[in-house]
Amino acid sequence: MVEVRRTAVVKLDIGDSDATLLHETIEEYLWACNYVVQDAWKDDYKPTSKTELHDRTYSDVREQTRLQANLVQSARNKAAEAIKGVVARWQNGKMASQPNFTTPSVRYDKRSATFHDDRVSLSTVDGRVEAGYVLPPEGDNPQTEYLRNDDYEVTGATLQYRDETDTFYLHIGTKAEVESEIPNDGDAGNSTVLGVDLGIEQIAVTSTGQFWSGGYLNHRRQEYERVRGDLQQTGTESAHRTIKQMGDRETRWVEDYLHRISKAIVQEAVAHGCDIIAFEELTDIRDRMPNAKKFHAWAFRQLYDYVAYKAEVEGIETTQVDPAYTSQRCSRCGTTLRENRPSQAKFCCQKCGYEVNPDYNAAKNIGMKMLRAGQKSPHGGATRHLALKSGTLNVNGEYSPADQ
Ligand SMILES: [Zn+2]
């Protein structure tokens, strides 16, 4: 048995006065997160231990906010993770500045929230607020699979406010114990990996050479932003209503589009007999993609969740690998070249002369990373292959000539 964790995103049905309370809670929660960080930044030495941060800030935050003890602890934990992240980057010789929390969200656990089948009760700055779930009809969706499924236990949730649509969402974390579906657990059979690269121009590219353009998505997004800007200028009540309706429609449209891409990626994996779909690590993805907006980070996360969900049904595992050098490495000869910037229109290997689309090159490298990770696994007998346009590639072997 293995533990799997899944997230289901649910829109909340909230009245105006309760919405005001949630806004005030978010505001004070963000203030608390920032207070803890600012306190840690007083000295050169940055404390990362939760206990130490607690001792330094807890009573101040309790005094200066109306947050319940559990939310004060939650804010401190969130700040502690951010501080740890910065210290880790420094230790790796990378740049990182003082964290500043602005994204309107609050992390709840089972003490600060009570989860029911159709609604949640959330701790606020003034008592609790009950919010109904706006659930899609039962069917092939994460809400049905994880929330309405007794095998999955709710672990906690993150409340998020989306400014563009004036809506609150709850990202509900769940977990379950399931039978391991990783094929090499049993008789050490072969397994095949599909590598997937994510990006802005091409939202997804596979190691088998399938491309899904992000152009249409980016265009719709810009168009929506433009109209929203115009309506905001008007500032009337009806303009506000129109923005909200447009936002809801736009979110549904984008989610539907991502659903279709995820379906196609899983079909691609099935068609090539893959057992594993490997993505790059999604954490910090915006640091690696200077042009990526918050929207892109959201879309990538959403796409990954959809793929993971659909792949699981097919008995395919979905995973994330360390993205280091996947854009600079030549997927043919393995040379890592600093000069190869991901922004280049073409990846040109200065050693072997391989010229290839950079996203496709990265997708193959992401798959290769998964192959190499497999070599270190205790299942020594298993051999992993990377799915390419035609045929596969062994971790030690040469690239198939059909893939040039
Ligand atoms: Zn090369």
CSV table of C-alpha atoms and ligand atoms in Angstrom, one decimal:
chain,number,residue,atom,x,y,z
A,1,MET,CA,0.0,0.0,0.0
A,2,VAL,CA,1.2,3.5,-0.7
A,3,GLU,CA,-0.2,6.8,0.4
A,4,VAL,CA,-1.4,9.2,-2.3
A,5,ARG,CA,-2.3,12.8,-1.7
A,6,ARG,CA,-4.7,14.6,-4.0
A,7,THR,CA,-6.2,18.1,-4.1
A,8,ALA,CA,-9.8,19.0,-5.0
A,9,VAL,CA,-10.6,22.6,-5.8
A,10,VAL,CA,-14.1,23.7,-4.8
A,11,LYS,CA,-15.8,27.1,-5.2
A,12,LEU,CA,-17.4,28.4,-2.1
A,13,ASP,CA,-20.9,29.8,-1.8
A,14,ILE,CA,-20.6,32.8,0.6
A,15,GLY,CA,-22.9,35.6,1.7
A,16,ASP,CA,-21.7,39.2,1.6
A,17,SER,CA,-21.2,39.7,5.4
A,18,ASP,CA,-19.3,36.3,5.6
A,19,ALA,CA,-17.2,37.4,2.7
A,20,THR,CA,-16.2,40.5,4.6
A,21,LEU,CA,-15.1,38.4,7.5
A,22,LEU,CA,-13.0,36.2,5.3
A,23,HIS,CA,-11.4,39.2,3.7
A,24,GLU,CA,-10.5,40.6,7.1
A,25,THR,CA,-9.2,37.1,8.2
A,26,ILE,CA,-7.0,36.9,5.1
A,27,GLU,CA,-5.7,40.4,5.7
A,28,GLU,CA,-4.7,39.7,9.3
A,29,TYR,CA,-3.3,36.3,8.4
A,30,LEU,CA,-1.0,37.8,5.8
A,31,TRP,CA,0.0,40.5,8.3
A,32,ALA,CA,0.9,37.7,10.7
A,33,CYS,CA,3.0,35.9,8.1
A,34,ASN,CA,4.8,39.1,7.2
A,35,TYR,CA,5.3,40.0,10.9
A,36,VAL,CA,7.1,36.6,11.6
A,37,VAL,CA,9.4,37.1,8.5
A,38,GLN,CA,10.1,40.7,9.5
A,39,ASP,CA,11.0,39.6,13.0
A,40,ALA,CA,13.4,36.9,11.6
A,41,TRP,CA,15.0,39.6,9.4
A,42,LYS,CA,15.9,41.8,12.3
A,43,ASP,CA,19.3,40.0,12.7
A,44,ASP,CA,21.8,38.5,10.2
A,45,TYR,CA,21.0,35.1,11.6
A,46,LYS,CA,17.7,33.9,10.3
A,47,PRO,CA,15.8,31.5,12.6
A,48,THR,CA,14.0,28.8,10.8
A,49,SER,CA,12.8,26.6,13.7
A,50,LYS,CA,9.1,26.8,14.3
A,51,THR,CA,9.6,26.7,18.1
A,52,GLU,CA,12.0,29.6,18.0
A,53,LEU,CA,9.8,31.7,15.7
A,54,HIS,CA,6.9,30.8,18.0
A,55,ASP,CA,8.7,32.1,21.1
A,56,ARG,CA,9.7,35.3,19.3
A,57,THR,CA,6.3,36.2,17.8
A,58,TYR,CA,3.4,34.3,19.1
A,59,SER,CA,2.2,36.7,21.9
A,60,ASP,CA,2.8,39.8,19.7
A,61,VAL,CA,0.6,38.3,16.9
A,62,ARG,CA,-2.1,37.3,19.3
A,63,GLU,CA,-2.2,40.8,20.7
A,64,GLN,CA,-2.2,42.6,17.4
A,65,THR,CA,-4.6,40.5,15.5
A,66,ARG,CA,-8.0,38.8,16.1
A,67,LEU,CA,-6.8,35.5,14.7
A,68,GLN,CA,-7.5,32.3,16.7
A,69,ALA,CA,-4.4,30.4,18.1
A,70,ASN,CA,-4.5,27.8,15.3
A,71,LEU,CA,-4.4,30.4,12.5
A,72,VAL,CA,-1.6,32.2,14.3
A,73,GLN,CA,0.4,28.9,14.3
A,74,SER,CA,-0.6,28.3,10.7
A,75,ALA,CA,0.8,31.7,9.7
A,76,ARG,CA,4.0,31.1,11.6
A,77,ASN,CA,4.4,27.7,9.9
A,78,LYS,CA,3.9,29.3,6.5
A,79,ALA,CA,6.5,32.0,7.3
A,80,ALA,CA,8.9,29.4,8.7
A,81,GLU,CA,8.7,27.4,5.4
A,82,ALA,CA,9.4,30.5,3.4
A,83,ILE,CA,12.4,31.5,5.6
A,84,LYS,CA,13.7,27.9,5.2
A,85,GLY,CA,13.3,28.2,1.5
A,86,VAL,CA,15.4,31.4,1.3
A,87,VAL,CA,18.1,30.0,3.6
A,88,ALA,CA,18.3,26.8,1.4
A,89,ARG,CA,18.7,29.0,-1.7
A,90,TRP,CA,21.5,31.0,-0.1
A,91,GLN,CA,23.2,27.8,0.9
A,92,ASN,CA,23.1,26.7,-2.7
A,93,GLY,CA,24.6,30.0,-3.8
A,94,LYS,CA,21.4,31.3,-5.3
A,95,MET,CA,19.8,34.7,-4.9
A,96,ALA,CA,16.7,35.1,-2.7
A,97,SER,CA,15.2,38.1,-0.9
A,98,GLN,CA,13.0,38.6,2.1
A,99,PRO,CA,9.7,36.8,1.6
A,100,ASN,CA,6.6,39.1,1.4
A,101,PHE,CA,3.1,37.5,1.5
A,102,THR,CA,0.5,39.2,-0.7
A,103,THR,CA,-1.4,36.3,-2.3
A,104,PRO,CA,-4.8,36.3,-0.6
A,105,SER,CA,-4.9,32.8,0.9
A,106,VAL,CA,-5.1,31.2,4.4
A,107,ARG,CA,-4.0,27.7,5.3
A,108,TYR,CA,-6.5,25.8,7.4
A,109,ASP,CA,-6.0,22.5,9.3
A,110,LYS,CA,-8.6,20.3,11.0
A,111,ARG,CA,-8.6,22.4,14.1
A,112,SER,CA,-9.2,25.8,12.4
A,113,ALA,CA,-11.8,24.3,10.0
A,114,THR,CA,-14.4,21.6,10.1
A,115,PHE,CA,-15.0,19.7,6.8
A,116,HIS,CA,-18.5,18.4,6.0
A,117,ASP,CA,-19.7,16.6,2.9
A,118,ASP,CA,-21.3,19.7,1.4
A,119,ARG,CA,-19.8,22.6,3.3
A,120,VAL,CA,-17.0,23.8,5.5
A,121,SER,CA,-16.8,25.8,8.7
A,122,LEU,CA,-13.9,28.2,8.8
A,123,SER,CA,-12.3,30.0,11.7
A,124,THR,CA,-12.3,33.8,11.1
A,125,VAL,CA,-11.3,37.0,13.0
A,126,ASP,CA,-14.8,36.9,14.5
A,127,GLY,CA,-16.1,33.3,15.1
A,128,ARG,CA,-16.8,30.8,12.4
A,129,VAL,CA,-18.2,31.1,8.9
A,130,GLU,CA,-20.1,28.3,7.2
A,131,ALA,CA,-19.6,28.1,3.4
A,132,GLY,CA,-21.3,25.7,1.0
A,133,TYR,CA,-19.4,23.8,-1.7
A,134,VAL,CA,-20.4,24.6,-5.3
A,135,LEU,CA,-19.8,21.1,-6.6
A,136,PRO,CA,-20.0,19.9,-10.2
A,137,PRO,CA,-22.4,17.0,-10.9
A,138,GLU,CA,-21.1,13.6,-9.9
A,139,GLY,CA,-18.8,12.2,-12.6
A,140,ASP,CA,-15.3,12.1,-13.9
A,141,ASN,CA,-13.9,14.9,-11.8
A,142,PRO,CA,-11.6,15.3,-8.8
A,143,GLN,CA,-14.5,16.5,-6.6
A,144,THR,CA,-16.3,13.2,-7.1
A,145,GLU,CA,-13.1,11.1,-7.0
A,146,TYR,CA,-11.6,12.5,-3.8
A,147,LEU,CA,-14.2,14.5,-1.9
A,148,ARG,CA,-17.2,12.2,-2.3
A,149,ASN,CA,-15.1,9.2,-1.8
A,150,ASP,CA,-14.8,7.8,1.7
A,151,ASP,CA,-11.4,6.2,0.9
A,152,TYR,CA,-10.0,9.7,0.8
A,153,GLU,CA,-9.6,11.5,4.1
A,154,VAL,CA,-9.5,15.4,4.2
A,155,THR,CA,-6.2,16.6,5.6
A,156,GLY,CA,-6.7,20.4,5.4
A,157,ALA,CA,-7.3,23.1,3.0
A,158,THR,CA,-6.2,26.4,1.6
A,159,LEU,CA,-8.7,29.2,1.2
A,160,GLN,CA,-8.0,31.4,-1.8
A,161,TYR,CA,-9.6,34.5,-3.0
A,162,ARG,CA,-9.6,35.2,-6.7
A,163,ASP,CA,-9.6,38.9,-7.3
A,164,GLU,CA,-10.5,38.8,-11.0
A,165,THR,CA,-13.7,36.9,-10.3
A,166,ASP,CA,-14.4,38.1,-6.8
A,167,THR,CA,-14.8,34.5,-5.7
A,168,PHE,CA,-13.5,32.3,-2.8
A,169,TYR,CA,-12.1,28.8,-3.5
A,170,LEU,CA,-11.0,26.1,-1.2
A,171,HIS,CA,-8.2,23.8,-2.3
A,172,ILE,CA,-9.0,20.8,-0.2
A,173,GLY,CA,-6.1,18.3,0.5
A,174,THR,CA,-7.0,14.7,0.7
A,175,LYS,CA,-5.1,11.4,1.2
A,176,ALA,CA,-5.7,7.7,0.8
A,177,GLU,CA,-4.0,4.4,1.1
A,178,VAL,CA,-4.1,2.7,-2.3
A,179,GLU,CA,-2.6,-0.5,-3.8
A,180,SER,CA,0.7,0.3,-5.4
A,181,GLU,CA,0.4,0.5,-9.1
A,182,ILE,CA,4.0,1.0,-9.9
A,183,PRO,CA,4.7,-1.8,-12.3
A,184,ASN,CA,8.2,-2.7,-11.2
A,185,ASP,CA,7.1,-3.5,-7.6
A,186,GLY,CA,6.1,-7.0,-8.8
A,187,ASP,CA,8.1,-9.0,-11.3
A,188,ALA,CA,10.6,-6.2,-12.1
A,189,GLY,CA,9.1,-5.7,-15.6
A,190,ASN,CA,10.1,-3.0,-18.0
A,191,SER,CA,8.6,0.4,-17.7
A,192,THR,CA,8.4,3.3,-20.1
A,193,VAL,CA,8.5,6.9,-19.3
A,194,LEU,CA,6.8,9.8,-21.1
A,195,GLY,CA,8.6,13.1,-20.4
A,196,VAL,CA,6.6,16.4,-20.4
A,197,ASP,CA,8.0,19.9,-20.6
A,198,LEU,CA,5.7,22.9,-19.6
A,199,GLY,CA,6.0,26.4,-20.9
A,200,ILE,CA,4.4,29.6,-22.0
A,201,GLU,CA,4.7,29.4,-25.8
A,202,GLN,CA,4.0,25.7,-25.7
A,203,ILE,CA,2.0,24.8,-22.7
A,204,ALA,CA,3.1,21.2,-22.9
A,205,VAL,CA,5.5,19.2,-25.1
A,206,THR,CA,6.1,15.4,-24.7
A,207,SER,CA,9.2,13.4,-25.3
A,208,THR,CA,7.2,11.7,-28.1
A,209,GLY,CA,7.2,15.1,-30.0
A,210,GLN,CA,3.6,16.2,-29.3
A,211,PHE,CA,3.1,19.9,-28.9
A,212,TRP,CA,0.2,21.8,-27.3
A,213,SER,CA,0.5,25.5,-28.0
A,214,GLY,CA,-0.1,28.0,-25.2
A,215,GLY,CA,-0.9,30.7,-27.7
A,216,TYR,CA,-4.6,30.3,-27.7
A,217,LEU,CA,-4.7,30.3,-23.9
A,218,ASN,CA,-2.4,33.4,-23.6
A,219,HIS,CA,-4.5,35.2,-26.2
A,220,ARG,CA,-7.8,34.5,-24.4
A,221,ARG,CA,-6.2,35.6,-21.2
A,222,GLN,CA,-4.9,38.9,-22.6
A,223,GLU,CA,-8.2,39.6,-24.3
A,224,TYR,CA,-10.0,39.0,-20.9
A,225,GLU,CA,-7.6,41.3,-19.1
A,226,ARG,CA,-8.1,44.0,-21.6
A,227,VAL,CA,-11.9,43.9,-21.4
A,228,ARG,CA,-11.7,43.7,-17.6
A,229,GLY,CA,-9.5,46.8,-17.6
A,230,ASP,CA,-12.0,48.7,-19.6
A,231,LEU,CA,-14.9,47.7,-17.4
A,232,GLN,CA,-13.0,48.6,-14.3
A,233,GLN,CA,-12.5,52.1,-15.7
A,234,THR,CA,-16.3,52.3,-15.9
A,235,GLY,CA,-16.6,51.3,-12.2
A,236,THR,CA,-20.3,50.8,-12.2
A,237,GLU,CA,-22.2,48.1,-10.4
A,238,SER,CA,-23.2,46.4,-13.6
A,239,ALA,CA,-19.6,46.6,-14.9
A,240,HIS,CA,-18.6,44.8,-11.7
A,241,ARG,CA,-21.2,42.1,-12.3
A,242,THR,CA,-20.1,41.7,-15.9
A,243,ILE,CA,-16.4,41.3,-14.8
A,244,LYS,CA,-17.5,38.5,-12.4
A,245,GLN,CA,-19.6,36.7,-15.0
A,246,MET,CA,-16.8,37.0,-17.6
A,247,GLY,CA,-14.3,35.7,-15.0
A,248,ASP,CA,-16.4,32.7,-14.1
A,249,ARG,CA,-16.8,31.9,-17.8
A,250,GLU,CA,-13.1,32.4,-18.5
A,251,THR,CA,-12.1,30.1,-15.6
A,252,ARG,CA,-14.4,27.4,-16.8
A,253,TRP,CA,-13.1,27.8,-20.4
A,254,VAL,CA,-9.5,27.5,-19.3
A,255,GLU,CA,-10.2,24.6,-17.0
A,256,ASP,CA,-12.0,22.8,-19.9
A,257,TYR,CA,-9.1,23.5,-22.2
A,258,LEU,CA,-6.6,22.2,-19.7
A,259,HIS,CA,-8.8,19.1,-19.2
A,260,ARG,CA,-8.6,18.4,-22.9
A,261,ILE,CA,-4.8,18.7,-23.0
A,262,SER,CA,-4.5,16.5,-20.0
A,263,LYS,CA,-6.6,13.9,-21.7
A,264,ALA,CA,-4.5,14.0,-24.8
A,265,ILE,CA,-1.2,13.7,-22.7
A,266,VAL,CA,-2.6,10.6,-21.0
A,267,GLN,CA,-3.7,9.2,-24.4
A,268,GLU,CA,-0.2,9.8,-25.7
A,269,ALA,CA,1.2,7.8,-22.7
A,270,VAL,CA,-1.2,5.0,-23.2
A,271,ALA,CA,-0.5,4.9,-27.0
A,272,HIS,CA,3.3,4.5,-26.2
A,273,GLY,CA,2.8,1.9,-23.5
A,274,CYS,CA,4.1,4.3,-20.8
A,275,ASP,CA,3.8,3.5,-17.0
A,276,ILE,CA,5.2,6.8,-15.8
A,277,ILE,CA,4.5,10.4,-16.9
A,278,ALA,CA,7.4,12.7,-15.7
A,279,PHE,CA,6.9,16.4,-15.3
A,280,GLU,CA,9.5,18.9,-14.1
A,281,GLU,CA,9.1,20.0,-10.4
A,282,LEU,CA,6.4,22.6,-10.2
A,283,THR,CA,7.6,24.4,-7.1
A,284,ASP,CA,9.4,27.6,-7.9
A,285,ILE,CA,8.5,27.2,-11.6
A,286,ARG,CA,8.0,31.0,-11.8
A,287,ASP,CA,11.6,31.6,-10.7
A,288,ARG,CA,12.8,29.5,-13.7
A,289,MET,CA,10.4,31.1,-16.2
A,290,PRO,CA,10.9,34.9,-16.0
A,291,ASN,CA,7.9,35.5,-18.2
A,292,ALA,CA,5.5,33.2,-16.4
A,293,LYS,CA,2.6,35.0,-14.7
A,294,LYS,CA,0.7,33.7,-11.6
A,295,PHE,CA,-1.9,32.5,-14.1
A,296,HIS,CA,0.7,30.2,-15.7
A,297,ALA,CA,1.8,28.7,-12.4
A,298,TRP,CA,-1.9,28.0,-11.6
A,299,ALA,CA,-2.5,26.5,-15.1
A,300,PHE,CA,0.6,24.2,-14.8
A,301,ARG,CA,-0.5,23.0,-11.4
A,302,GLN,CA,-4.1,22.4,-12.7
A,303,LEU,CA,-2.8,20.6,-15.8
A,304,TYR,CA,-0.6,18.4,-13.6
A,305,ASP,CA,-3.5,17.5,-11.3
A,306,TYR,CA,-5.7,16.7,-14.2
A,307,VAL,CA,-3.1,14.5,-15.8
A,308,ALA,CA,-2.3,12.7,-12.4
A,309,TYR,CA,-6.0,12.1,-11.9
A,310,LYS,CA,-6.7,10.7,-15.4
A,311,ALA,CA,-3.4,8.7,-15.5
A,312,GLU,CA,-4.2,7.0,-12.3
A,313,VAL,CA,-7.4,5.6,-13.9
A,314,GLU,CA,-5.1,4.0,-16.6
A,315,GLY,CA,-2.7,2.7,-14.0
A,316,ILE,CA,-0.1,5.2,-15.0
A,317,GLU,CA,2.0,6.9,-12.3
A,318,THR,CA,2.6,10.7,-12.6
A,319,THR,CA,5.7,12.2,-11.0
A,320,GLN,CA,7.8,15.4,-10.8
A,321,VAL,CA,11.6,15.4,-11.3
A,322,ASP,CA,14.3,17.9,-10.5
A,323,PRO,CA,14.4,20.4,-13.5
A,324,ALA,CA,18.1,21.3,-13.1
A,325,TYR,CA,19.8,21.6,-16.5
A,326,THR,CA,16.9,20.1,-18.4
A,327,SER,CA,17.0,23.2,-20.8
A,328,GLN,CA,20.8,23.4,-21.1
A,329,ARG,CA,21.5,19.7,-21.6
A,330,CYS,CA,21.7,18.2,-25.1
A,331,SER,CA,19.2,15.3,-25.2
A,332,ARG,CA,21.3,13.6,-27.8
A,333,CYS,CA,24.9,13.6,-26.5
A,334,GLY,CA,24.3,14.6,-22.9
A,335,THR,CA,26.5,17.6,-22.9
A,336,THR,CA,25.4,20.5,-20.6
A,337,LEU,CA,26.1,23.8,-22.2
A,338,ARG,CA,25.7,27.0,-20.2
A,339,GLU,CA,25.3,29.0,-23.4
A,340,ASN,CA,22.1,27.3,-24.3
A,341,ARG,CA,19.4,29.6,-23.0
A,342,PRO,CA,15.9,28.2,-22.8
A,343,SER,CA,14.6,31.4,-24.6
A,344,GLN,CA,16.4,30.5,-27.8
A,345,ALA,CA,14.2,29.5,-30.7
A,346,LYS,CA,16.3,26.5,-31.3
A,347,PHE,CA,18.5,24.4,-29.1
A,348,CYS,CA,21.9,24.0,-30.8
A,349,CYS,CA,24.4,21.7,-29.2
A,350,GLN,CA,27.8,23.1,-29.6
A,351,LYS,CA,29.4,19.7,-29.2
A,352,CYS,CA,27.5,17.3,-31.4
A,353,GLY,CA,25.6,19.9,-33.5
A,354,TYR,CA,22.1,18.6,-32.6
A,355,GLU,CA,19.5,21.2,-33.6
A,356,VAL,CA,16.1,20.8,-32.0
A,357,ASN,CA,13.1,22.6,-30.6
A,358,PRO,CA,14.2,23.6,-27.1
A,359,ASP,CA,10.9,22.5,-25.4
A,360,TYR,CA,11.1,19.1,-27.1
A,361,ASN,CA,14.8,18.8,-26.0
A,362,ALA,CA,13.7,19.6,-22.4
A,363,ALA,CA,10.9,17.1,-22.5
A,364,LYS,CA,13.3,14.3,-23.4
A,365,ASN,CA,15.7,15.4,-20.7
A,366,ILE,CA,12.9,15.4,-18.1
A,367,GLY,CA,12.1,11.8,-19.1
A,368,MET,CA,15.8,10.9,-19.0
A,369,LYS,CA,16.1,12.2,-15.4
A,370,MET,CA,13.3,9.8,-14.5
A,371,LEU,CA,15.2,6.9,-16.2
A,372,ARG,CA,18.3,7.7,-14.2
A,373,ALA,CA,16.3,8.0,-11.0
A,374,GLY,CA,15.0,4.5,-11.8
A,375,GLN,CA,18.6,3.1,-11.9
A,376,LYS,CA,19.1,4.0,-8.2
A,377,SER,CA,15.9,2.3,-7.1
A,378,PRO,CA,16.1,-0.9,-5.1
A,379,HIS,CA,14.3,-2.7,-7.9
A,380,GLY,CA,17.6,-3.5,-9.7
A,381,GLY,CA,16.0,-5.8,-12.3
A,382,ALA,CA,13.7,-3.1,-13.7
A,383,THR,CA,14.7,-1.4,-16.9
A,384,ARG,CA,13.2,1.9,-17.8
A,385,HIS,CA,12.9,3.3,-21.3
A,386,LEU,CA,12.1,6.7,-22.6
A,387,ALA,CA,9.2,7.0,-25.0
A,388,LEU,CA,10.3,8.9,-28.2
A,389,LYS,CA,8.6,9.7,-31.5
A,390,SER,CA,9.3,6.2,-32.6
A,391,GLY,CA,10.7,3.5,-30.5
A,392,THR,CA,12.3,4.0,-27.1
A,393,LEU,CA,15.6,4.7,-25.5
A,394,ASN,CA,17.5,2.8,-22.8
A,395,VAL,CA,19.3,4.8,-20.1
A,396,ASN,CA,22.6,3.5,-21.4
A,397,GLY,CA,21.8,3.3,-25.0
A,398,GLU,CA,22.0,5.6,-28.0
A,399,TYR,CA,19.1,7.6,-29.3
A,400,SER,CA,17.0,5.9,-31.9
A,401,PRO,CA,17.9,7.1,-35.5
A,402,ALA,CA,14.2,7.5,-36.2
A,403,ASP,CA,14.1,10.4,-33.7
A,404,GLN,CA,16.3,12.8,-35.5
B,1,ZN,ZN,24.9,17.3,-28.3
